[in-house]
Short mmCIF file of C-alpha atoms in Angstrom, two decimals:
data_model
loop_
_atom_site.label_atom_id
_atom_site.label_comp_id
_atom_site.label_asym_id
_atom_site.label_seq_id
_atom_site.Cartn_x
_atom_site.Cartn_y
_atom_site.Cartn_z
CA MET A 1 -66.13 114.43 -23.66
CA ARG A 2 -66.93 117.19 -26.15
CA VAL A 3 -65.06 120.45 -25.75
CA GLY A 4 -66.63 123.83 -26.55
CA THR A 5 -65.17 126.42 -28.90
CA PRO A 6 -62.70 128.84 -27.27
CA GLY A 7 -63.38 132.47 -28.15
CA PHE A 8 -67.02 131.92 -29.11
CA VAL A 9 -68.90 135.26 -28.98
CA PRO A 10 -72.50 134.71 -27.79
CA ALA A 11 -73.73 138.08 -29.11
CA ARG A 12 -72.78 137.00 -32.63
CA LEU A 13 -75.23 134.10 -32.43
CA THR A 14 -78.00 136.44 -31.33
CA GLU A 15 -77.07 138.79 -34.17
CA ALA A 16 -77.06 136.03 -36.79
CA ARG A 17 -80.43 134.73 -35.61
CA ALA A 18 -81.87 138.25 -35.96
CA ALA A 19 -80.27 138.61 -39.40
CA ARG A 20 -82.04 135.45 -40.57
CA ARG A 21 -85.33 136.50 -38.95
CA ILE A 22 -85.39 133.42 -36.71
CA LYS A 23 -87.65 134.77 -34.00
CA THR A 24 -87.14 132.21 -31.25
CA GLN A 25 -84.32 130.10 -29.88
CA LYS A 26 -86.65 127.11 -30.10
CA THR A 27 -86.97 127.51 -33.89
CA LEU A 28 -83.20 127.55 -34.30
CA ALA A 29 -82.83 124.59 -31.94
CA GLU A 30 -85.28 122.54 -34.02
CA ALA A 31 -83.31 123.33 -37.18
CA LEU A 32 -80.11 122.19 -35.46
CA GLY A 33 -81.63 119.12 -33.82
CA VAL A 34 -80.82 120.25 -30.26
CA VAL A 35 -82.97 121.25 -27.30
CA SER A 36 -83.90 124.92 -27.03
CA SER A 37 -82.12 125.27 -23.68
CA THR A 38 -78.83 124.57 -25.46
CA VAL A 39 -79.28 127.54 -27.82
CA SER A 40 -80.33 129.66 -24.84
CA ARG A 41 -77.16 128.76 -22.94
CA TRP A 42 -75.02 129.48 -26.02
CA GLU A 43 -76.53 132.98 -26.34
CA LYS A 44 -76.10 133.62 -22.62
CA GLY A 45 -72.47 132.51 -22.76
CA GLU A 46 -72.96 129.76 -20.19
CA ILE A 47 -71.59 127.13 -22.58
CA THR A 48 -70.09 127.20 -26.07
CA PRO A 49 -70.85 124.93 -29.03
CA ASP A 50 -68.35 122.20 -29.88
CA ALA A 51 -66.75 121.95 -33.33
CA ASP A 52 -69.63 119.97 -34.87
CA ALA A 53 -72.27 122.27 -33.43
CA LEU A 54 -70.34 125.32 -34.64
CA SER A 55 -70.30 123.90 -38.16
CA ALA A 56 -74.03 123.24 -37.94
CA LEU A 57 -74.62 126.82 -36.80
CA SER A 58 -72.49 128.11 -39.67
CA ASP A 59 -74.42 126.09 -42.25
CA THR A 60 -77.85 126.89 -40.83
CA LEU A 61 -77.26 130.62 -40.46
CA GLY A 62 -75.30 131.08 -43.69
CA VAL A 63 -72.08 132.49 -42.24
CA ARG A 64 -68.52 131.26 -41.91
CA ARG A 65 -67.40 129.55 -38.70
CA GLU A 66 -65.10 132.50 -37.98
CA PHE A 67 -68.17 134.73 -37.77
CA PHE A 68 -68.79 133.53 -34.23
CA LEU A 69 -65.23 134.27 -33.15
CA ARG A 70 -65.17 137.96 -34.04
CA PRO A 71 -66.56 140.79 -31.92
CA VAL A 72 -69.85 142.47 -32.74
CA TYR A 73 -69.44 145.73 -34.65
CA GLN A 74 -71.63 148.03 -32.64
CA SER A 75 -71.31 151.43 -31.02
CA ALA A 76 -72.28 152.17 -27.44
CA ARG A 77 -74.57 154.85 -28.87
CA PRO A 78 -78.15 153.82 -29.72
CA MET A 79 -79.33 152.95 -33.21
CA PHE A 80 -82.00 155.46 -34.16
CA HIS A 81 -85.12 153.87 -35.63
CA ARG A 82 -88.64 155.20 -35.92
CA GLN A 83 -90.69 152.86 -33.72
CA LEU A 84 -90.48 150.68 -30.61
CA SER A 85 -93.68 148.70 -31.19
CA ASN A 86 -93.69 145.14 -29.85
CA THR A 87 -95.22 143.98 -33.14
CA LEU A 88 -92.09 145.17 -34.95
CA THR A 89 -89.50 143.69 -32.56
CA GLY A 90 -88.31 141.06 -35.05
CA ASP A 91 -88.11 143.59 -37.88
CA ILE A 92 -86.21 146.08 -35.72
CA ARG A 93 -83.71 143.42 -34.65
CA TYR A 94 -83.24 142.41 -38.29
CA GLN A 95 -82.61 146.05 -39.23
CA GLN A 96 -80.14 146.45 -36.37
CA SER A 97 -78.26 143.29 -37.34
CA GLN A 98 -77.95 144.50 -40.93
CA THR A 99 -76.66 147.85 -39.69
CA SER A 100 -73.99 146.09 -37.62
CA TRP A 101 -72.97 144.16 -40.73
CA LEU A 102 -72.83 147.39 -42.72
CA GLN A 103 -70.49 148.80 -40.05
CA GLU A 104 -68.35 145.67 -40.31
CA LEU A 105 -68.07 145.98 -44.10
CA SER A 106 -67.19 149.63 -43.75
CA SER A 107 -64.54 149.01 -41.09
CA ILE A 108 -62.79 146.31 -43.11
CA LEU A 109 -62.86 148.26 -46.36
CA GLN A 110 -61.32 151.28 -44.67
CA HIS A 111 -58.17 149.22 -44.09
CA TYR A 112 -57.67 149.43 -47.88
CA VAL A 113 -59.57 152.51 -49.07
CA GLU A 114 -59.65 156.05 -47.74
CA PHE A 115 -63.27 157.09 -47.27
CA PRO A 116 -64.34 160.76 -47.44
CA ALA A 117 -63.65 162.61 -44.20
CA VAL A 118 -66.67 163.07 -41.94
CA ASP A 119 -67.88 166.64 -42.46
CA ILE A 120 -70.74 167.15 -40.02
CA PRO A 121 -70.48 170.53 -38.31
CA ASP A 122 -71.04 170.89 -34.59
CA VAL A 123 -74.29 172.83 -34.63
CA LEU A 124 -75.07 172.41 -30.94
CA GLY A 125 -71.84 173.62 -29.37
CA THR A 126 -72.21 173.35 -25.60
CA ALA A 127 -76.02 173.08 -25.81
CA SER A 128 -77.99 169.86 -25.42
CA TRP A 129 -80.46 168.46 -27.92
CA LYS A 130 -83.07 168.83 -25.17
CA GLN A 131 -82.68 172.62 -25.33
CA LEU A 132 -83.51 172.89 -29.03
CA ARG A 133 -86.47 175.06 -30.00
CA GLU A 134 -88.23 175.05 -33.34
CA GLU A 135 -86.48 178.25 -34.41
CA ASP A 136 -83.12 176.66 -33.54
CA ILE A 137 -83.83 173.73 -35.86
CA GLU A 138 -84.82 176.10 -38.68
CA ARG A 139 -81.55 177.98 -38.19
CA ILE A 140 -79.52 174.76 -38.15
CA ALA A 141 -81.08 173.65 -41.45
CA LEU A 142 -79.89 176.84 -43.14
CA GLU A 143 -76.44 176.55 -41.54
CA LEU A 144 -76.07 173.01 -42.90
CA ARG A 145 -77.02 174.12 -46.39
CA ARG A 146 -74.45 176.90 -46.29
CA HIS A 147 -71.76 174.62 -44.87
CA TRP A 148 -72.28 172.01 -47.59
CA ASN A 149 -72.83 174.58 -50.38
CA VAL A 150 -76.29 173.28 -51.18
CA GLY A 151 -77.82 176.72 -51.71
CA GLU A 152 -81.42 177.47 -50.79
CA GLY A 153 -83.21 175.82 -53.69
CA PRO A 154 -84.15 172.14 -54.18
CA CYS A 155 -81.62 169.86 -52.51
CA GLY A 156 -80.99 167.39 -55.31
CA ASP A 157 -80.34 163.71 -54.60
CA ILE A 158 -79.74 163.28 -50.87
CA VAL A 159 -77.80 159.99 -51.09
CA PRO A 160 -74.70 161.38 -52.88
CA LEU A 161 -74.70 164.26 -50.40
CA LEU A 162 -74.72 161.85 -47.45
CA GLU A 163 -71.75 159.97 -48.89
CA ARG A 164 -69.92 163.19 -49.78
CA VAL A 165 -69.98 164.32 -46.15
CA GLY A 166 -68.53 161.00 -44.99
CA ILE A 167 -71.64 159.01 -44.05
CA VAL A 168 -71.70 155.32 -45.04
CA VAL A 169 -75.06 154.43 -46.63
CA GLY A 170 -76.53 150.99 -47.24
CA THR A 171 -79.92 149.76 -48.40
CA ILE A 172 -81.99 146.67 -47.66
CA GLU A 173 -85.48 145.38 -48.28
CA MET A 174 -87.23 145.31 -44.91
CA GLY A 175 -90.35 143.35 -45.82
CA THR A 176 -92.49 146.01 -44.11
CA SER A 177 -93.39 149.59 -44.98
CA ARG A 178 -93.50 150.56 -41.29
CA LEU A 179 -89.73 150.84 -40.92
CA ASP A 180 -87.95 153.36 -43.13
CA GLY A 181 -84.35 153.92 -42.05
CA LEU A 182 -81.85 153.66 -39.26
CA CYS A 183 -78.91 155.81 -38.18
CA SER A 184 -75.99 154.56 -36.10
CA TRP A 185 -72.33 155.28 -35.45
CA SER A 186 -69.24 153.19 -36.01
CA PRO A 187 -67.81 151.48 -32.90
CA ASP A 188 -65.21 154.25 -32.57
CA GLY A 189 -68.08 156.74 -32.53
CA GLU A 190 -66.72 158.83 -35.39
CA ARG A 191 -68.50 157.86 -38.62
CA PRO A 192 -72.30 157.77 -39.03
CA HIS A 193 -73.86 154.84 -40.87
CA ILE A 194 -77.32 155.03 -42.40
CA LEU A 195 -79.37 152.05 -43.54
CA LEU A 196 -82.33 152.86 -45.79
CA ALA A 197 -85.24 150.55 -46.58
CA THR A 198 -86.08 149.94 -50.24
CA ASP A 199 -89.67 148.73 -49.74
CA LYS A 200 -92.16 150.55 -52.00
CA MET A 201 -89.53 153.20 -52.50
CA SER A 202 -89.94 156.43 -54.47
CA PHE A 203 -87.50 159.27 -54.93
CA PRO A 204 -89.43 161.74 -52.72
CA ARG A 205 -89.71 159.17 -49.95
CA ARG A 206 -85.99 158.35 -50.22
CA GLN A 207 -85.26 162.09 -49.94
CA MET A 208 -87.19 162.42 -46.68
CA ASP A 209 -85.83 159.15 -45.23
CA GLY A 210 -82.25 160.16 -45.99
CA ALA A 211 -82.72 163.67 -44.61
CA HIS A 212 -84.41 162.26 -41.49
CA GLU A 213 -81.48 159.97 -40.69
CA LEU A 214 -79.05 162.79 -41.50
CA ALA A 215 -80.88 164.86 -38.88
CA HIS A 216 -80.15 162.19 -36.26
CA ALA A 217 -76.47 162.29 -37.22
CA VAL A 218 -76.44 166.07 -36.81
CA LEU A 219 -78.54 166.49 -33.67
CA HIS A 220 -78.43 163.28 -31.65
CA ARG A 221 -74.89 161.99 -31.62
CA ASN A 222 -74.66 162.31 -27.83
CA VAL A 223 -78.07 160.87 -27.00
CA THR A 224 -77.75 157.86 -24.68
CA ALA A 225 -79.68 154.62 -25.14
CA ARG A 226 -81.79 155.43 -22.10
CA GLU A 227 -82.58 158.93 -23.37
CA PHE A 228 -83.56 157.49 -26.74
CA HIS A 229 -86.06 155.05 -25.25
CA GLU A 230 -87.49 157.62 -22.85
CA ASN A 231 -87.72 160.47 -25.40
CA LEU A 232 -88.34 158.69 -28.69
CA LYS A 233 -91.30 160.87 -29.66
CA GLU A 234 -89.44 164.16 -29.11
CA ILE A 235 -86.26 162.89 -30.79
CA GLU A 236 -88.23 161.77 -33.85
CA LYS A 237 -90.09 165.08 -33.94
CA GLN A 238 -86.80 166.99 -34.00
CA ALA A 239 -85.40 164.78 -36.76
CA PHE A 240 -88.48 165.19 -38.93
CA ARG A 241 -88.52 168.97 -38.39
CA LEU A 242 -84.85 169.30 -39.39
CA ALA A 243 -85.33 167.00 -42.41
CA SER A 244 -88.29 169.06 -43.61
CA ALA A 245 -86.47 172.33 -43.00
CA PHE A 246 -83.40 171.06 -44.85
CA LEU A 247 -85.37 169.89 -47.90
CA MET A 248 -87.76 172.89 -47.91
CA PRO A 249 -85.89 175.91 -46.48
CA SER A 250 -87.96 178.54 -44.70
CA THR A 251 -86.29 181.29 -46.73
CA THR A 252 -87.38 180.04 -50.15
CA TYR A 253 -89.88 177.17 -50.35
CA PRO A 254 -92.86 178.89 -48.62
CA HIS A 255 -92.60 181.88 -50.98
CA GLU A 256 -93.35 179.56 -53.92
CA VAL A 257 -96.66 178.43 -52.39
CA ARG A 258 -99.01 180.93 -54.00
CA ARG A 259 -102.16 179.12 -52.93
CA PRO A 260 -101.99 176.02 -50.69
CA SER A 261 -103.87 173.32 -52.60
CA LEU A 262 -103.14 169.79 -53.77
CA SER A 263 -102.66 171.00 -57.34
CA THR A 264 -100.16 173.60 -56.15
CA PHE A 265 -98.29 171.00 -54.10
CA LEU A 266 -98.22 168.66 -57.09
CA SER A 267 -96.64 171.40 -59.20
CA LEU A 268 -94.10 172.14 -56.46
CA LYS A 269 -93.36 168.45 -56.07
CA GLU A 270 -92.02 168.40 -59.61
CA ARG A 271 -89.50 171.10 -58.68
CA TRP A 272 -88.67 170.32 -55.02
CA ARG A 273 -89.10 166.54 -55.28
CA VAL A 274 -90.69 166.10 -51.88
CA SER A 275 -94.05 164.46 -51.34
CA ILE A 276 -97.31 166.38 -51.26
CA LYS A 277 -97.97 165.10 -47.75
CA ALA A 278 -94.56 166.35 -46.56
CA GLN A 279 -95.31 169.78 -48.06
CA ILE A 280 -98.58 170.00 -46.15
CA HIS A 281 -96.76 169.07 -42.96
CA ARG A 282 -94.07 171.67 -43.66
CA LEU A 283 -96.55 174.50 -44.07
CA ALA A 284 -98.31 173.38 -40.89
CA ASP A 285 -94.98 173.49 -39.02
CA LEU A 286 -94.40 177.02 -40.25
CA GLU A 287 -97.98 177.95 -39.29
CA ILE A 288 -98.63 179.24 -42.80
CA ILE A 289 -101.94 177.38 -43.05
CA PRO A 290 -104.41 176.91 -40.17
CA SER A 291 -104.82 173.53 -38.49
CA ASP A 292 -108.39 172.96 -39.69
CA TYR A 293 -107.32 173.51 -43.31
CA VAL A 294 -104.38 171.15 -42.76
CA THR A 295 -106.88 168.48 -41.68
CA ASP A 296 -109.00 169.09 -44.79
CA LEU A 297 -105.93 168.77 -47.03
CA TYR A 298 -104.93 165.49 -45.40
CA LYS A 299 -108.47 164.13 -45.84
CA LEU A 300 -108.53 165.12 -49.50
CA HIS A 301 -105.06 163.60 -49.97
CA SER A 302 -106.32 160.32 -48.51
CA ALA A 303 -109.59 160.41 -50.49
CA LYS A 304 -107.60 160.57 -53.72
CA GLY A 305 -105.81 157.35 -52.75
CA TRP A 306 -102.44 159.07 -52.46
CA THR A 307 -101.54 157.57 -49.08
CA ARG A 308 -99.74 154.64 -50.68
CA GLU A 309 -98.57 156.32 -53.88
CA GLU A 310 -98.73 159.89 -55.06
CA PRO A 311 -98.57 161.28 -58.60
CA LEU A 312 -95.00 161.63 -59.88
CA ASP A 313 -93.66 159.05 -57.41
CA ARG A 314 -92.43 156.93 -60.32
CA GLU A 315 -91.12 159.91 -62.27
CA TRP A 316 -87.55 159.81 -60.94
CA GLN A 317 -85.21 156.86 -60.57
CA VAL A 318 -84.11 156.10 -57.02
CA SER A 319 -80.31 156.12 -56.87
CA GLU A 320 -78.25 153.55 -55.02
CA PRO A 321 -75.38 154.29 -52.62
CA ARG A 322 -71.97 154.06 -54.31
CA LEU A 323 -69.34 154.42 -51.61
CA ILE A 324 -69.15 150.80 -50.44
CA ARG A 325 -69.63 149.43 -53.96
CA ASP A 326 -66.90 151.65 -55.39
CA ALA A 327 -64.55 150.63 -52.58
CA PHE A 328 -64.99 146.95 -53.46
CA ASN A 329 -64.41 147.60 -57.16
CA LEU A 330 -61.32 149.71 -56.43
CA ILE A 331 -59.77 146.98 -54.28
CA ILE A 332 -60.38 144.30 -56.92
CA ASN A 333 -59.48 146.36 -59.99
CA SER A 334 -56.23 147.55 -58.42
CA GLY A 335 -55.22 143.97 -57.62
CA VAL A 336 -54.83 144.61 -53.89
CA ARG A 337 -56.97 141.56 -53.05
CA THR A 338 -59.00 139.07 -55.01
CA LYS A 339 -62.65 138.36 -54.44
CA GLY A 340 -61.72 134.94 -53.10
CA ASP A 341 -59.25 136.50 -50.66
CA LEU A 342 -61.87 138.88 -49.33
CA LEU A 343 -64.36 136.10 -48.72
CA ALA A 344 -61.84 133.71 -47.22
CA VAL A 345 -59.93 136.12 -45.02
CA GLU A 346 -61.73 139.40 -44.43
CA PHE A 347 -65.47 138.75 -44.38
CA THR A 348 -67.43 136.15 -42.48
CA MET A 349 -70.97 136.75 -43.75
CA SER A 350 -72.21 135.24 -47.02
CA PRO A 351 -71.43 136.74 -50.45
CA GLU A 352 -75.15 137.41 -50.93
CA ASP A 353 -75.28 139.43 -47.71
CA ILE A 354 -72.31 141.53 -48.80
CA GLU A 355 -73.66 142.10 -52.32
CA ARG A 356 -77.00 143.25 -50.94
CA LEU A 357 -75.60 145.69 -48.38
CA ALA A 358 -72.95 147.04 -50.76
CA CYS A 359 -75.39 147.43 -53.69
CA LEU A 360 -73.21 145.12 -55.77
CA PRO A 361 -74.80 143.15 -58.62
CA SER A 362 -76.11 139.75 -57.62
CA GLY A 363 -73.39 137.16 -58.26
CA TRP A 364 -70.61 139.76 -58.24
CA PHE A 365 -68.35 137.55 -56.13
CA ILE A 366 -68.54 134.65 -58.57
CA GLU A 367 -67.94 136.77 -61.67
CA ARG A 368 -64.53 136.43 -63.25
CA GLU A 369 -62.23 139.29 -62.30
CA GLY A 370 -60.92 139.81 -65.80
CA LYS A 371 -59.34 137.83 -68.61
CA LEU A 372 -55.57 138.04 -68.52
CA VAL A 373 -55.13 135.61 -71.42
CA GLN A 374 -57.35 134.35 -74.23
CA LEU A 375 -57.16 131.81 -77.02
CA LYS A 376 -55.40 132.98 -80.14
CA VAL A 377 -57.71 132.83 -83.14
CA PRO A 378 -55.84 132.09 -86.42
CA GLU A 379 -56.39 134.56 -89.20
CA VAL A 380 -58.55 133.34 -92.08
CA SER A 381 -58.26 134.51 -95.70
CA HIS A 382 -61.18 136.16 -97.46
CA ASN A 383 -61.74 133.11 -99.73
CA GLU A 384 -61.76 130.74 -96.78
CA ARG A 385 -64.25 132.98 -94.95
CA SER A 386 -66.47 133.18 -98.02
CA TRP A 387 -66.49 129.59 -99.32
CA GLY A 388 -64.75 127.23 -96.98
CA ALA A 389 -66.87 127.64 -93.87
CA GLY A 390 -69.68 125.15 -94.62
CA THR A 391 -70.92 122.07 -96.46
CA VAL A 392 -73.80 121.95 -98.94
CA VAL A 393 -76.35 119.33 -97.89
CA PRO A 394 -78.88 118.40 -100.63
CA PHE A 395 -82.60 118.13 -99.80
CA PRO A 396 -83.88 114.55 -100.02
CA GLN A 397 -85.89 113.73 -103.13
CA ARG A 398 -89.60 113.05 -102.57
#
């Protein structure tokens, strides 16, 4: 009689299936050579896989066996993503699984490395996010800039700012342009984690995505999962308004718009590094331009073919997060652990998964960690170097 695996965590199987974009239990069952009801019962926790089945799961899903014996790294708070469309269910689950893995990496690394303290001011006090008015969000944007000493001009690169205030940032390729980023909290509820998509990425788009997820971390920490699903539209509207107000402060940016036109916005894009479309939306929010003119600007923007890519989008290099990557390098370079130790003891996902989430170079885990010794090369005299290093071979006579 086969005995199941004690301590098997069903949610980890569901997570791994989402991480590998295996949409159905039937598809996984076919890959394993078992009936689909078996996979279903594993995920429900009704039965657990035996040792052979656990090894097959490990091989098929590209994780270590111990992966299924550890708890899921996930907060009780919701993960904030932009859409709830049924057509994106698989993509959303993939994004959520990668965010959980980012939280797991972060949690383990913090056993060895001290991350920056979380510095997100309490801008709501005793108020609820539901009570926020547009003028409140504008005020909060300016308060955040003052608190983080950003000034009231262009923000600069948003990613280093996120990491400086204690937010863990990761990036992944989503395979769709319809999902941009996701904000979540660590299981202890203290540290925000942001996962940004890299698909068709430009610097202005990265700026808005990062600021949008930052807005969730500032405004929506206490939103429940039920509130999120019931109020997604309003929550997203608040996040976009705060992101726009943070990147284009009401006290400075509008005063630089001499005449609202696409050419003006293109000139301002070079300075403020936000998209032309976002600038139009910002001026509409501030009611600086009438709604009918906003519509005309959007139509002209689309007619120029700028919906997919605007001028200057390729002008600036998109930076990568450094916090997780630097933590790995610090641990290895200081000799606290070896790469092999980390893979064998600490982490249960594949090296490729870790390298991707941590923005480490591909193959980083198989690179040598440094040469402690090397072959001694005997010194050679000048004459030997000049004349004794080769043999003269005559050409054959014809």
